[in-house]
């Protein structure tokens, strides 16, 4: 801000007076700073989702983190609306099956939805899903260790 004030002071004759008043108005500066603070988590979430190495399950986790973030509280309804428009069945299933997340943060209603969706696609798949959730055979113990989230994707 001080940089812009110095430029407007040094070149006062070259600027329109209304522009100089806006640069020197501290209320505008404070409002812009507050809005930037509110939108920073949203911008960060967008950057994370657009990363080349993010998977569909990661998108679900990013959205969940954004919903839990207290900073954009004024925009919570809009974020929730976009979450409901964006997150699909595939996101939820991918999140439930991803070794880094294993559906740990899924609310009960979403976990039930995933379980029902998997069972509609074959009882044998439901059996495999339940075994995966319980860390039982045929899944190796490495699927449930703390190292699984740090493993690179195949």
PDB file of C-alpha atoms in Angstrom, residues 8-9 11 21 34-35 40 49 59 64 68 70 79-80 84 88 92 94 102 105-106 115 123-124 133 136 139 145 151:
ATOM      1  CA  UNK A   8       0.555   8.727  -6.280  1.00  0.00           C
ATOM      2  CA  UNK A   9       2.368  11.383  -4.247  1.00  0.00           C
ATOM      3  CA  UNK A  11       3.171  11.691  -9.712  1.00  0.00           C
ATOM      4  CA  UNK A  21      -8.372   9.443  -3.164  1.00  0.00           C
ATOM      5  CA  UNK A  34     -10.147  -8.689   4.552  1.00  0.00           C
ATOM      6  CA  UNK A  35     -11.692 -10.053   1.357  1.00  0.00           C
ATOM      7  CA  UNK A  40      -7.232 -17.216   0.232  1.00  0.00           C
ATOM      8  CA  UNK A  49      -7.524 -29.288  -7.378  1.00  0.00           C
ATOM      9  CA  UNK A  59     -10.672 -33.297  -4.811  1.00  0.00           C
ATOM     10  CA  UNK A  64     -13.993 -31.179   2.793  1.00  0.00           C
ATOM     11  CA  UNK A  68     -14.257 -27.109   7.570  1.00  0.00           C
ATOM     12  CA  UNK A  70     -13.535 -21.100   9.385  1.00  0.00           C
ATOM     13  CA  UNK A  79     -19.062 -23.146  -0.903  1.00  0.00           C
ATOM     14  CA  UNK A  80     -21.583 -25.753   0.325  1.00  0.00           C
ATOM     15  CA  UNK A  84     -23.090 -30.313  -3.674  1.00  0.00           C
ATOM     16  CA  UNK A  88     -20.321 -36.912  -7.443  1.00  0.00           C
ATOM     17  CA  UNK A  92     -17.139 -40.376  -2.761  1.00  0.00           C
ATOM     18  CA  UNK A  94     -12.735 -42.853  -4.847  1.00  0.00           C
ATOM     19  CA  UNK A 102      -9.924 -44.750   3.345  1.00  0.00           C
ATOM     20  CA  UNK A 105     -13.731 -38.277   7.048  1.00  0.00           C
ATOM     21  CA  UNK A 106     -16.885 -39.394   5.251  1.00  0.00           C
ATOM     22  CA  UNK A 115     -21.769 -48.807   0.563  1.00  0.00           C
ATOM     23  CA  UNK A 123     -22.400 -58.203  -3.831  1.00  0.00           C
ATOM     24  CA  UNK A 124     -18.863 -59.507  -4.388  1.00  0.00           C
ATOM     25  CA  UNK A 133     -12.424 -51.010   5.243  1.00  0.00           C
ATOM     26  CA  UNK A 136      -8.469 -57.705   6.150  1.00  0.00           C
ATOM     27  CA  UNK A 139      -5.333 -56.316   1.269  1.00  0.00           C
ATOM     28  CA  UNK A 145       0.056 -48.109   7.553  1.00  0.00           C
ATOM     29  CA  UNK A 151       3.589 -43.546  -1.466  1.00  0.00           C
TER      30      UNK A 151
END
